């Protein structure tokens, strides 16, 4: 299967002090598909995800070598505007972190930072992004209520809407449903399936059932190494590597 890469990773190493968290990772992330990074806890999944928007550097002792190219441009090249890189990639964390302000202001926050001041424009952005995140009908009558009053699942969708409001190209999710109840998790999964028509989506999950439901493309990491990657059907139904078969079959965890 030939893929059109949106992100290309070349010989990527990440170290935290003396610990080598990622070891020579080389892979392509296809455009407008859902790529899922799987593997046991502590294998480097979140570290790999956080190289894509350079959040890995927020760990003070992190050292990165190799290249991460987005549309052919190395985001770790000297002089790169890190803020612009992060604007292109919205990140959903394990737990939602709404800003301590209203629902409306959470979604409008990013556009305001980037210079949008017109109230009608902001209102249109807020409605559009809340609709994309499947939240508009639930909150349309209380947009100026504190975001903290929303349920956990609603807060996660609000955080998704807030990320979409700055018009990213790529959505990153670091186990974005792990703190949610099953119904809220299903809701988020359905939204991801809709959003991949417009966005490249990269998710980390430790739940193989979820990976099977969502993934178009899979990367399997083990102890910081990329064991295997490819179309989801091939990885789950006919993996090339014995370690992949063992992990999918439950022999290693």
C-alpha angles and dihedrals in degrees: 000000000000112000132197102229119220092177123030120193117199124190092324118188125179124186129187102200105302094345116099102211098175124031119202098316115190120175145124125239110211122232120253095002134104110254115191124200111210135180142109123302113285095021096119102265097132092040091056092047091050093053088065093069096022094247086131087078092065086079099085097219096046117124121189129197130173126043139289111194123194111191087345097306119115106234091200093055116122112270095024114150101238092192090057090049091053092046088060092055126052115203127209112196128205091265124033117248109195115187115254093258140077126307090251094049092049091060094038093049098088097045089049091052088053093052107269109142106154109111096214091050091049092048091052091049092049094049094045095049094044088052091051090051092049093243107102099092091049097051108024092107095048105040092137095051117106113275088225089074092066121098118257092258092049090048090055091052089047090054088051090051090048090053093047091051092074090056102244125186096212133042118207121195124189102198088315095181100041094101095043134093117251095261093050090046091054090049092053091047091053090050092052090052090054095043095055088076087071106020142046107240126200118185135183115210137164091197110093093193089058092048090052091051097047112024126104089168131022135203116193116202127189124180092341096310128110102236098179141343135184146104111340095240092055094047095048100037104031112012116183097213126069091220090057090051090050093050095047090045093051097247090122127031 
